[in-house]
mmCIF file of C-alpha atoms and ligand atoms in Angstrom:
data_model
loop_
_atom_site.group_PDB
_atom_site.id
_atom_site.type_symbol
_atom_site.label_atom_id
_atom_site.label_comp_id
_atom_site.label_asym_id
_atom_site.label_seq_id
_atom_site.Cartn_x
_atom_site.Cartn_y
_atom_site.Cartn_z
ATOM 1 C CA MET A 1 12.683 -25.712 -32.132
ATOM 2 C CA SER A 2 15.886 -24.009 -33.195
ATOM 3 C CA ILE A 3 17.316 -21.003 -31.370
ATOM 4 C CA PRO A 4 16.076 -17.738 -32.965
ATOM 5 C CA SER A 5 18.578 -15.900 -35.166
ATOM 6 C CA ARG A 6 17.319 -12.458 -34.113
ATOM 7 C CA VAL A 7 16.205 -11.095 -30.747
ATOM 8 C CA GLN A 8 14.218 -7.943 -30.012
ATOM 9 C CA ILE A 9 15.033 -6.312 -26.686
ATOM 10 C CA ILE A 10 12.843 -3.901 -24.763
ATOM 11 C CA ASP A 11 14.947 -1.825 -22.404
ATOM 12 C CA VAL A 12 12.866 -1.333 -19.276
ATOM 13 C CA GLY A 13 15.588 0.601 -17.434
ATOM 14 C CA PRO A 14 13.896 4.010 -17.437
ATOM 15 C CA ARG A 15 10.754 2.452 -15.881
ATOM 16 C CA ASP A 16 11.463 -0.826 -14.046
ATOM 17 C CA GLY A 17 15.056 0.236 -13.482
ATOM 18 C CA LEU A 18 14.395 3.627 -11.952
ATOM 19 C CA GLN A 19 10.973 3.192 -10.293
ATOM 20 C CA ASN A 20 12.500 1.955 -7.057
ATOM 21 C CA GLU A 21 15.351 4.480 -6.791
ATOM 22 C CA LYS A 22 15.113 6.426 -3.556
ATOM 23 C CA THR A 23 16.999 9.484 -4.856
ATOM 24 C CA PRO A 24 14.791 11.504 -7.186
ATOM 25 C CA VAL A 25 16.129 11.273 -10.729
ATOM 26 C CA PRO A 26 15.268 14.457 -12.652
ATOM 27 C CA ALA A 27 13.156 14.114 -15.791
ATOM 28 C CA GLU A 28 16.059 15.513 -17.900
ATOM 29 C CA VAL A 29 18.280 12.643 -16.774
ATOM 30 C CA LYS A 30 15.613 10.076 -17.630
ATOM 31 C CA VAL A 31 15.151 11.701 -21.032
ATOM 32 C CA ALA A 32 18.914 11.706 -21.631
ATOM 33 C CA LEU A 33 18.980 8.007 -20.733
ATOM 34 C CA VAL A 34 16.215 7.251 -23.249
ATOM 35 C CA HIS A 35 18.163 9.205 -25.898
ATOM 36 C CA ARG A 36 21.295 7.205 -25.205
ATOM 37 C CA LEU A 37 19.382 3.928 -25.380
ATOM 38 C CA GLN A 38 17.848 4.778 -28.745
ATOM 39 C CA ASP A 39 21.251 5.905 -30.032
ATOM 40 C CA ALA A 40 22.608 2.505 -28.992
ATOM 41 C CA GLY A 41 20.028 0.859 -31.251
ATOM 42 C CA LEU A 42 17.253 -0.077 -28.838
ATOM 43 C CA GLN A 43 14.022 -0.189 -30.806
ATOM 44 C CA GLU A 44 11.734 -0.583 -27.818
ATOM 45 C CA ILE A 45 12.000 1.407 -24.615
ATOM 46 C CA GLU A 46 9.681 1.213 -21.601
ATOM 47 C CA VAL A 47 9.786 4.842 -20.591
ATOM 48 C CA THR A 48 7.638 5.369 -17.505
ATOM 49 C CA SER A 49 4.425 4.443 -15.732
ATOM 50 C CA PHE A 50 1.142 6.249 -15.106
ATOM 51 C CA VAL A 51 0.556 4.975 -11.593
ATOM 52 C CA SER A 52 -0.239 6.703 -8.335
ATOM 53 C CA PRO A 53 2.595 9.099 -7.352
ATOM 54 C CA LYS A 54 1.828 8.190 -3.726
ATOM 55 C CA TRP A 55 2.684 4.569 -4.484
ATOM 56 C CA VAL A 56 5.634 5.174 -6.816
ATOM 57 C CA PRO A 57 6.952 8.748 -6.407
ATOM 58 C CA GLN A 58 9.838 8.239 -8.840
ATOM 59 C CA MET A 59 7.418 7.969 -11.787
ATOM 60 C CA ALA A 60 5.502 11.169 -10.926
ATOM 61 C CA ASP A 61 7.277 13.043 -13.745
ATOM 62 C CA ASN A 62 5.816 10.714 -16.409
ATOM 63 C CA VAL A 63 4.338 13.535 -18.520
ATOM 64 C CA ASP A 64 7.580 15.556 -18.509
ATOM 65 C CA VAL A 65 9.656 12.529 -19.444
ATOM 66 C CA MET A 66 7.409 11.572 -22.345
ATOM 67 C CA ALA A 67 7.312 15.211 -23.537
ATOM 68 C CA GLY A 68 11.097 15.562 -23.352
ATOM 69 C CA ILE A 69 11.935 12.657 -25.643
ATOM 70 C CA GLU A 70 13.024 13.435 -29.177
ATOM 71 C CA ARG A 71 11.461 10.456 -30.835
ATOM 72 C CA LYS A 72 13.420 8.425 -33.274
ATOM 73 C CA ALA A 73 11.688 6.770 -36.226
ATOM 74 C CA GLY A 74 11.322 3.022 -35.764
ATOM 75 C CA VAL A 75 11.507 3.160 -31.970
ATOM 76 C CA ARG A 76 8.507 2.077 -29.903
ATOM 77 C CA TYR A 77 7.947 3.902 -26.605
ATOM 78 C CA SER A 78 5.794 2.096 -24.036
ATOM 79 C CA VAL A 79 4.285 3.104 -20.691
ATOM 80 C CA LEU A 80 2.524 1.269 -17.863
ATOM 81 C CA THR A 81 -1.172 1.991 -17.293
ATOM 82 C CA PRO A 82 -2.907 0.090 -14.440
ATOM 83 C CA ASN A 83 -6.365 1.611 -14.895
ATOM 84 C CA LEU A 84 -8.404 4.087 -16.946
ATOM 85 C CA GLN A 85 -7.136 7.036 -14.920
ATOM 86 C CA GLY A 86 -3.589 6.085 -15.850
ATOM 87 C CA TYR A 87 -4.540 5.432 -19.459
ATOM 88 C CA GLU A 88 -6.261 8.806 -19.847
ATOM 89 C CA ALA A 89 -3.165 10.618 -18.600
ATOM 90 C CA ALA A 90 -0.877 8.412 -20.681
ATOM 91 C CA VAL A 91 -2.698 8.727 -23.982
ATOM 92 C CA LYS A 92 -2.061 12.481 -24.089
ATOM 93 C CA THR A 93 1.658 11.715 -24.152
ATOM 94 C CA ARG A 94 1.283 9.586 -27.316
ATOM 95 C CA PRO A 95 2.763 6.230 -26.270
ATOM 96 C CA ASP A 96 3.166 3.606 -29.003
ATOM 97 C CA GLU A 97 2.218 0.861 -26.608
ATOM 98 C CA ILE A 98 0.581 0.675 -23.219
ATOM 99 C CA VAL A 99 1.214 -2.050 -20.687
ATOM 100 C CA VAL A 100 -1.375 -3.414 -18.292
ATOM 101 C CA PHE A 101 0.221 -5.388 -15.499
ATOM 102 C CA GLY A 102 -1.292 -8.300 -13.653
ATOM 103 C CA SER A 103 0.002 -11.073 -11.446
ATOM 104 C CA ALA A 104 -0.203 -14.862 -11.487
ATOM 105 C CA SER A 105 -0.359 -14.765 -7.688
ATOM 106 C CA GLU A 106 -3.258 -13.208 -5.789
ATOM 107 C CA ALA A 107 -1.166 -11.830 -2.955
ATOM 108 C CA PHE A 108 1.186 -9.923 -5.249
ATOM 109 C CA SER A 109 -1.765 -8.525 -7.197
ATOM 110 C CA ARG A 110 -3.154 -7.064 -3.984
ATOM 111 C CA LYS A 111 0.186 -5.655 -2.803
ATOM 112 C CA ASN A 112 1.169 -4.216 -6.167
ATOM 113 C CA ILE A 113 -2.074 -2.852 -7.584
ATOM 114 C CA ASN A 114 -4.424 -3.101 -4.605
ATOM 115 C CA CYS A 115 -6.952 -5.508 -6.122
ATOM 116 C CA SER A 116 -7.521 -9.192 -6.875
ATOM 117 C CA ILE A 117 -6.551 -10.787 -10.186
ATOM 118 C CA ALA A 118 -10.200 -10.825 -11.284
ATOM 119 C CA GLU A 119 -10.667 -7.151 -10.350
ATOM 120 C CA SER A 120 -7.460 -6.231 -12.171
ATOM 121 C CA ILE A 121 -8.808 -7.782 -15.363
ATOM 122 C CA GLU A 122 -12.034 -5.779 -14.954
ATOM 123 C CA ARG A 123 -9.930 -2.618 -14.653
ATOM 124 C CA PHE A 124 -7.723 -3.516 -17.616
ATOM 125 C CA ALA A 125 -10.570 -4.398 -19.994
ATOM 126 C CA PRO A 126 -11.697 -0.812 -20.733
ATOM 127 C CA VAL A 127 -8.063 0.320 -20.931
ATOM 128 C CA VAL A 128 -7.285 -2.323 -23.536
ATOM 129 C CA GLU A 129 -10.440 -1.503 -25.470
ATOM 130 C CA ALA A 130 -9.686 2.237 -25.512
ATOM 131 C CA ALA A 131 -6.063 1.708 -26.510
ATOM 132 C CA LEU A 132 -6.874 -0.642 -29.367
ATOM 133 C CA ALA A 133 -9.590 1.735 -30.603
ATOM 134 C CA ALA A 134 -6.990 4.533 -30.601
ATOM 135 C CA GLY A 135 -4.521 2.398 -32.557
ATOM 136 C CA ILE A 136 -2.164 1.963 -29.586
ATOM 137 C CA ARG A 137 -0.584 -1.436 -29.077
ATOM 138 C CA VAL A 138 -1.251 -3.348 -25.867
ATOM 139 C CA ARG A 139 1.111 -5.536 -23.895
ATOM 140 C CA GLY A 140 0.329 -7.383 -20.680
ATOM 141 C CA ALA A 141 2.960 -7.932 -18.016
ATOM 142 C CA MET A 142 2.410 -11.086 -15.969
ATOM 143 C CA SER A 143 4.226 -10.895 -12.635
ATOM 144 C CA CYS A 144 5.208 -13.777 -10.377
ATOM 145 C CA THR A 145 5.057 -16.468 -13.058
ATOM 146 C CA VAL A 146 7.452 -18.719 -11.146
ATOM 147 C CA GLY A 147 7.559 -17.353 -7.626
ATOM 148 C CA CYS A 148 5.829 -14.796 -5.443
ATOM 149 C CA PRO A 149 7.381 -12.887 -2.524
ATOM 150 C CA TYR A 150 4.240 -13.588 -0.477
ATOM 151 C CA GLU A 151 2.973 -16.992 -1.686
ATOM 152 C CA GLY A 152 6.188 -18.802 -2.634
ATOM 153 C CA GLU A 153 6.174 -21.099 -5.644
ATOM 154 C CA VAL A 154 3.600 -20.307 -8.358
ATOM 155 C CA ALA A 155 2.139 -23.184 -10.388
ATOM 156 C CA PRO A 156 2.147 -23.065 -14.213
ATOM 157 C CA ARG A 157 -1.661 -23.417 -14.181
ATOM 158 C CA GLN A 158 -1.875 -20.004 -12.456
ATOM 159 C CA VAL A 159 0.182 -18.565 -15.305
ATOM 160 C CA ALA A 160 -2.065 -20.213 -17.896
ATOM 161 C CA TYR A 161 -5.100 -18.822 -16.072
ATOM 162 C CA LEU A 162 -3.744 -15.256 -16.184
ATOM 163 C CA ALA A 163 -2.610 -15.582 -19.798
ATOM 164 C CA GLY A 164 -6.112 -16.744 -20.721
ATOM 165 C CA LEU A 165 -7.665 -13.736 -18.980
ATOM 166 C CA MET A 166 -5.254 -11.367 -20.751
ATOM 167 C CA LYS A 167 -6.071 -12.955 -24.091
ATOM 168 C CA GLY A 168 -9.791 -12.721 -23.326
ATOM 169 C CA ILE A 169 -9.685 -8.909 -22.973
ATOM 170 C CA GLY A 170 -7.625 -8.408 -26.122
ATOM 171 C CA VAL A 171 -4.072 -7.991 -24.815
ATOM 172 C CA GLN A 172 -1.874 -8.506 -27.886
ATOM 173 C CA ARG A 173 1.311 -9.856 -26.322
ATOM 174 C CA VAL A 174 2.479 -10.797 -22.849
ATOM 175 C CA ASP A 175 5.585 -10.732 -20.694
ATOM 176 C CA VAL A 176 6.416 -13.790 -18.635
ATOM 177 C CA ALA A 177 7.953 -12.056 -15.647
ATOM 178 C CA ASP A 178 10.071 -13.570 -12.924
ATOM 179 C CA THR A 179 9.542 -10.648 -10.574
ATOM 180 C CA ILE A 180 11.837 -11.820 -7.793
ATOM 181 C CA GLY A 181 14.370 -13.728 -9.863
ATOM 182 C CA VAL A 182 13.844 -17.118 -8.214
ATOM 183 C CA GLY A 183 13.193 -18.911 -11.497
ATOM 184 C CA THR A 184 15.556 -21.540 -12.836
ATOM 185 C CA PRO A 185 15.564 -22.787 -16.445
ATOM 186 C CA TYR A 186 13.029 -25.635 -16.301
ATOM 187 C CA LYS A 187 10.604 -23.677 -14.109
ATOM 188 C CA VAL A 188 10.783 -20.749 -16.493
ATOM 189 C CA GLN A 189 10.175 -23.093 -19.427
ATOM 190 C CA ARG A 190 7.046 -24.427 -17.671
ATOM 191 C CA ALA A 191 5.768 -20.850 -17.177
ATOM 192 C CA ILE A 192 6.383 -20.062 -20.854
ATOM 193 C CA GLU A 193 4.696 -23.279 -21.976
ATOM 194 C CA ALA A 194 1.680 -22.384 -19.834
ATOM 195 C CA THR A 195 1.540 -18.997 -21.585
ATOM 196 C CA LEU A 196 1.795 -20.697 -24.983
ATOM 197 C CA GLN A 197 -1.611 -22.295 -24.287
ATOM 198 C CA HIS A 198 -3.045 -18.864 -25.128
ATOM 199 C CA TYR A 199 -0.389 -16.914 -27.057
ATOM 200 C CA GLY A 200 1.831 -17.739 -30.004
ATOM 201 C CA ILE A 201 5.590 -17.678 -29.527
ATOM 202 C CA ASP A 202 5.926 -14.308 -31.314
ATOM 203 C CA ALA A 203 3.660 -12.741 -28.678
ATOM 204 C CA VAL A 204 5.646 -13.900 -25.652
ATOM 205 C CA SER A 205 8.459 -11.970 -24.054
ATOM 206 C CA GLY A 206 10.807 -12.930 -21.215
ATOM 207 C CA HIS A 207 11.192 -10.483 -18.311
ATOM 208 C CA PHE A 208 13.681 -11.943 -15.897
ATOM 209 C CA HIS A 209 14.935 -10.237 -12.765
ATOM 210 C CA ASP A 210 18.424 -11.340 -11.830
ATOM 211 C CA THR A 211 18.146 -11.447 -8.046
ATOM 212 C CA TYR A 212 19.551 -14.981 -7.778
ATOM 213 C CA GLY A 213 21.837 -14.701 -10.817
ATOM 214 C CA GLN A 214 19.662 -16.945 -13.001
ATOM 215 C CA ALA A 215 18.427 -14.488 -15.610
ATOM 216 C CA LEU A 216 20.878 -15.340 -18.409
ATOM 217 C CA SER A 217 20.358 -19.075 -17.890
ATOM 218 C CA ASN A 218 16.622 -18.476 -17.947
ATOM 219 C CA THR A 219 17.014 -16.465 -21.138
ATOM 220 C CA LEU A 220 18.821 -19.373 -22.772
ATOM 221 C CA ALA A 221 16.043 -21.714 -21.614
ATOM 222 C CA ALA A 222 13.470 -19.373 -23.174
ATOM 223 C CA LEU A 223 15.488 -19.124 -26.412
ATOM 224 C CA GLU A 224 15.410 -22.923 -26.588
ATOM 225 C CA LEU A 225 11.612 -22.732 -26.680
ATOM 226 C CA GLY A 226 11.822 -20.182 -29.514
ATOM 227 C CA VAL A 227 11.154 -16.996 -27.515
ATOM 228 C CA TRP A 228 12.799 -14.058 -29.288
ATOM 229 C CA ASN A 229 11.499 -11.063 -27.298
ATOM 230 C CA PHE A 230 13.227 -10.149 -24.059
ATOM 231 C CA GLN A 231 13.235 -7.317 -21.574
ATOM 232 C CA ALA A 232 16.318 -6.098 -19.837
ATOM 233 C CA SER A 233 17.414 -3.093 -17.853
ATOM 234 C CA VAL A 234 20.469 -1.088 -18.796
ATOM 235 C CA SER A 235 23.148 -1.382 -16.135
ATOM 236 C CA GLY A 236 20.950 -3.948 -14.327
ATOM 237 C CA LEU A 237 19.037 -1.122 -12.678
ATOM 238 C CA GLY A 238 15.981 -1.748 -10.657
ATOM 239 C CA GLY A 239 13.493 -3.745 -8.717
ATOM 240 C CA CYS A 240 9.839 -3.561 -7.841
ATOM 241 C CA PRO A 241 8.842 -1.566 -4.752
ATOM 242 C CA TYR A 242 6.283 -4.267 -3.888
ATOM 243 C CA ALA A 243 8.757 -7.161 -4.121
ATOM 244 C CA LYS A 244 11.153 -6.453 -1.267
ATOM 245 C CA GLY A 245 14.762 -7.461 -1.879
ATOM 246 C CA ALA A 246 14.216 -8.186 -5.562
ATOM 247 C CA THR A 247 16.921 -6.620 -7.699
ATOM 248 C CA GLY A 248 16.883 -5.414 -11.284
ATOM 249 C CA ASN A 249 16.253 -7.172 -14.531
ATOM 250 C CA VAL A 250 19.101 -8.842 -16.301
ATOM 251 C CA ALA A 251 21.482 -6.084 -17.435
ATOM 252 C CA THR A 252 20.926 -5.244 -21.099
ATOM 253 C CA GLU A 253 24.715 -5.199 -21.588
ATOM 254 C CA ASP A 254 25.014 -8.784 -20.289
ATOM 255 C CA LEU A 255 22.137 -9.969 -22.460
ATOM 256 C CA VAL A 256 23.515 -8.314 -25.600
ATOM 257 C CA PHE A 257 26.997 -9.723 -24.987
ATOM 258 C CA MET A 258 25.608 -13.246 -24.642
ATOM 259 C CA LEU A 259 23.403 -12.952 -27.730
ATOM 260 C CA GLN A 260 26.193 -11.448 -29.837
ATOM 261 C CA GLY A 261 28.489 -14.263 -28.751
ATOM 262 C CA MET A 262 25.857 -16.752 -29.907
ATOM 263 C CA GLY A 263 25.654 -15.048 -33.307
ATOM 264 C CA ILE A 264 22.124 -13.766 -32.579
ATOM 265 C CA GLU A 265 21.316 -10.395 -34.086
ATOM 266 C CA THR A 266 20.039 -7.624 -31.754
ATOM 267 C CA GLY A 267 20.735 -4.436 -33.715
ATOM 268 C CA ILE A 268 22.391 -3.005 -30.605
ATOM 269 C CA ASP A 269 25.814 -1.370 -30.422
ATOM 270 C CA LEU A 270 27.333 -2.770 -27.215
ATOM 271 C CA ASP A 271 29.824 0.099 -26.795
ATOM 272 C CA LYS A 272 27.111 2.733 -26.980
ATOM 273 C CA LEU A 273 24.946 0.674 -24.645
ATOM 274 C CA VAL A 274 27.792 0.554 -22.118
ATOM 275 C CA ASP A 275 28.008 4.358 -22.417
ATOM 276 C CA ALA A 276 24.271 4.634 -21.674
ATOM 277 C CA GLY A 277 24.695 2.430 -18.597
ATOM 278 C CA ALA A 278 27.743 4.393 -17.451
ATOM 279 C CA TYR A 279 25.786 7.647 -17.822
ATOM 280 C CA ILE A 280 22.976 6.598 -15.491
ATOM 281 C CA SER A 281 25.312 4.757 -13.094
ATOM 282 C CA ASP A 282 27.475 7.888 -12.791
ATOM 283 C CA PHE A 283 24.380 9.908 -12.029
ATOM 284 C CA LEU A 284 23.376 7.422 -9.323
ATOM 285 C CA GLY A 285 26.932 7.385 -7.986
ATOM 286 C CA ARG A 286 27.605 3.695 -8.382
ATOM 287 C CA LYS A 287 29.215 1.161 -10.678
ATOM 288 C CA PRO A 288 27.022 -0.429 -13.363
ATOM 289 C CA ASN A 289 25.369 -3.596 -12.077
ATOM 290 C CA SER A 290 26.513 -5.460 -15.175
ATOM 291 C CA ARG A 291 29.538 -7.716 -15.352
ATOM 292 C CA VAL A 292 29.893 -7.000 -19.066
ATOM 293 C CA ALA A 293 29.703 -3.218 -18.597
ATOM 294 C CA VAL A 294 32.345 -3.315 -15.854
ATOM 295 C CA ALA A 295 34.589 -5.534 -17.994
ATOM 296 C CA VAL A 296 34.257 -3.233 -21.009
ATOM 297 C CA LEU A 297 34.907 -0.125 -18.899
ATOM 298 C CA ASN A 298 37.964 -1.750 -17.265
ATOM 299 C CA LYS A 299 39.307 -2.761 -20.664
ATOM 300 C CA ARG A 300 38.833 0.783 -21.974
ATOM 301 C CA ALA A 301 40.627 2.205 -18.946
ATOM 302 C CA GLY A 302 43.564 0.193 -20.035
HETATM 303 P P1 LIG B 401 -5.809 2.430 -5.538
HETATM 304 O O1 LIG B 401 -5.436 3.184 -4.293
HETATM 305 O O2 LIG B 401 -6.474 1.106 -5.379
HETATM 306 O O3 LIG B 401 -6.663 3.337 -6.535
HETATM 307 O O4 LIG B 401 -4.490 2.268 -6.391
HETATM 308 P P2 LIG B 401 -7.995 4.102 -6.369
HETATM 309 O O5 LIG B 401 -8.655 4.022 -7.697
HETATM 310 O O6 LIG B 401 -8.729 3.655 -5.134
HETATM 311 O O7 LIG B 401 -7.512 5.632 -6.156
HETATM 312 C C1 LIG B 401 -6.831 6.061 -4.971
HETATM 313 C C2 LIG B 401 -5.983 7.275 -5.282
HETATM 314 O O8 LIG B 401 -5.005 6.959 -6.274
HETATM 315 C C3 LIG B 401 -6.777 8.460 -5.827
HETATM 316 O O9 LIG B 401 -6.092 9.629 -5.418
HETATM 317 C C4 LIG B 401 -6.592 8.335 -7.307
HETATM 318 O O10 LIG B 401 -6.699 9.562 -7.979
HETATM 319 C C5 LIG B 401 -5.162 7.816 -7.398
HETATM 320 P P3 LIG B 401 -6.565 10.474 -4.124
HETATM 321 O O11 LIG B 401 -7.992 10.825 -4.420
HETATM 322 O O12 LIG B 401 -6.414 9.542 -2.958
HETATM 323 O O13 LIG B 401 -5.595 11.624 -4.107
HETATM 324 N N1 LIG B 401 -4.905 7.055 -8.617
HETATM 325 C C6 LIG B 401 -3.986 7.373 -9.555
HETATM 326 N N2 LIG B 401 -3.109 8.391 -9.620
HETATM 327 C C7 LIG B 401 -2.323 8.420 -10.711
HETATM 328 N N3 LIG B 401 -2.344 7.498 -11.709
HETATM 329 C C8 LIG B 401 -3.215 6.476 -11.660
HETATM 330 C C9 LIG B 401 -4.087 6.391 -10.544
HETATM 331 N N4 LIG B 401 -5.046 5.512 -10.190
HETATM 332 C C10 LIG B 401 -5.543 5.930 -9.027
HETATM 333 N N5 LIG B 401 -3.224 5.578 -12.623
HETATM 334 C C11 LIG B 401 -3.101 1.801 -8.266
HETATM 335 C C12 LIG B 401 -4.428 1.501 -7.556
HETATM 336 C C13 LIG B 401 -2.879 0.741 -9.307
HETATM 337 C C14 LIG B 401 -3.184 3.165 -8.899
HETATM 338 C C15 LIG B 401 -1.985 1.784 -7.203
HETATM 339 O O14 LIG B 401 -2.046 0.551 -6.532
HETATM 340 C C16 LIG B 401 -0.607 1.966 -7.778
HETATM 341 O O15 LIG B 401 -0.273 3.014 -8.313
HETATM 342 N N6 LIG B 401 0.261 0.937 -7.638
HETATM 343 C C17 LIG B 401 1.635 1.012 -8.097
HETATM 344 C C18 LIG B 401 1.885 -0.161 -8.967
HETATM 345 C C19 LIG B 401 3.270 -0.082 -9.581
HETATM 346 O O16 LIG B 401 3.615 0.884 -10.223
HETATM 347 N N7 LIG B 401 4.077 -1.146 -9.348
HETATM 348 C C20 LIG B 401 5.343 -1.248 -9.974
HETATM 349 C C21 LIG B 401 5.218 -1.554 -11.445
HETATM 350 S S1 LIG B 401 4.789 -3.250 -11.767
HETATM 351 C C22 LIG B 401 6.309 -4.071 -11.820
HETATM 352 O O17 LIG B 401 7.316 -3.494 -11.542
HETATM 353 C C23 LIG B 401 6.304 -5.497 -12.292
HETATM 354 C C24 LIG B 401 6.775 -5.668 -13.736
HETATM 355 O O18 LIG B 401 8.067 -5.126 -13.916
HETATM 356 C C25 LIG B 401 6.784 -7.146 -14.095
HETATM 357 C C26 LIG B 401 7.528 -7.967 -13.034
HETATM 358 O O19 LIG B 401 8.762 -7.818 -12.898
HETATM 359 O O20 LIG B 401 6.844 -8.708 -12.350
HETATM 360 C C27 LIG B 401 5.818 -4.951 -14.718
HETATM 361 MG MG1 LIG B 402 9.882 -6.105 -13.449
#
């Protein structure tokens, strides 16, 4: 398999990146971040989630954020929907894609969405059916595909099992997520290969948190298998509230820099992306959590 010549990136910063922020981020700031990301050339943006505001207070403004976005033609806006209640609220905001999110480990499923893997699939099934009937695309996030904060190492057969369940209810494409960033290249390849038992390569996306600094190496390992869809978080924002200590996804700036250097097309303007990251980092009062962004900003400063 040769390395893909083009990569499609979903920026998950507004959702995965901000969901765990303790300081409330106003809806206008989230909207302004989405606008900056689309101006930088991102064609897919994971905007928010329709989950319980008691569980994830930062996403309580989901309706306002979706309503505030001036949509750009050719950009796909996705939102997380864990159950029918979330879907029914989400659908009114006209998402292009909804995301159901399950886990390859039982313990994380219970901590994150308060039910077993089997129960989660029962909850997702009517959501997927309703979305497809309404012409909305459906993605499935698969958490803990290499490691779980509660169970430790996760076997590839658990990933294959979840991928098979997702396929069975009609989920169109899936994310192989390393929720806590413990994956290393061969382990990530095994998780992707397990997913490929049920999904074609075009329907698989890599979602790598960078907690242990492995996300770019894992991306390269996934590229070697032919994966060409990846998720990243501008400025390296984020973490999951139910995976203690886990940090954000690979920074979109770092991913784009690597891909550009490899001659792989992304359609993203790195300078504008760095501006988007600087905007949200300034708001949060910290430096971007991206080596590339910091290097570019230092170079600009002279
Ligand atoms: P539950 O408590 O089991 O749900 O929560 P329930 O059906 O028993 O309802 C209990 C209460 O929640 C009720 O309210 C419902 O109305 C409300 P009350 O009567 O007590 O006032 N409720 C909702 N409210 C708003 N939106 C909804 C909704 N559903 C029920 N959709 C639930 C189940 C899934 C809702 C809950 O566990 C939850 O919200 N969990 C948060 C999950 C989450 O957002 N996690 C982070 C995102 S996943 C992630 O980051 C991983 C990923 O990035 C990939 C990776 O890196 O691994 C995707
Ligand atoms: Mg995540």
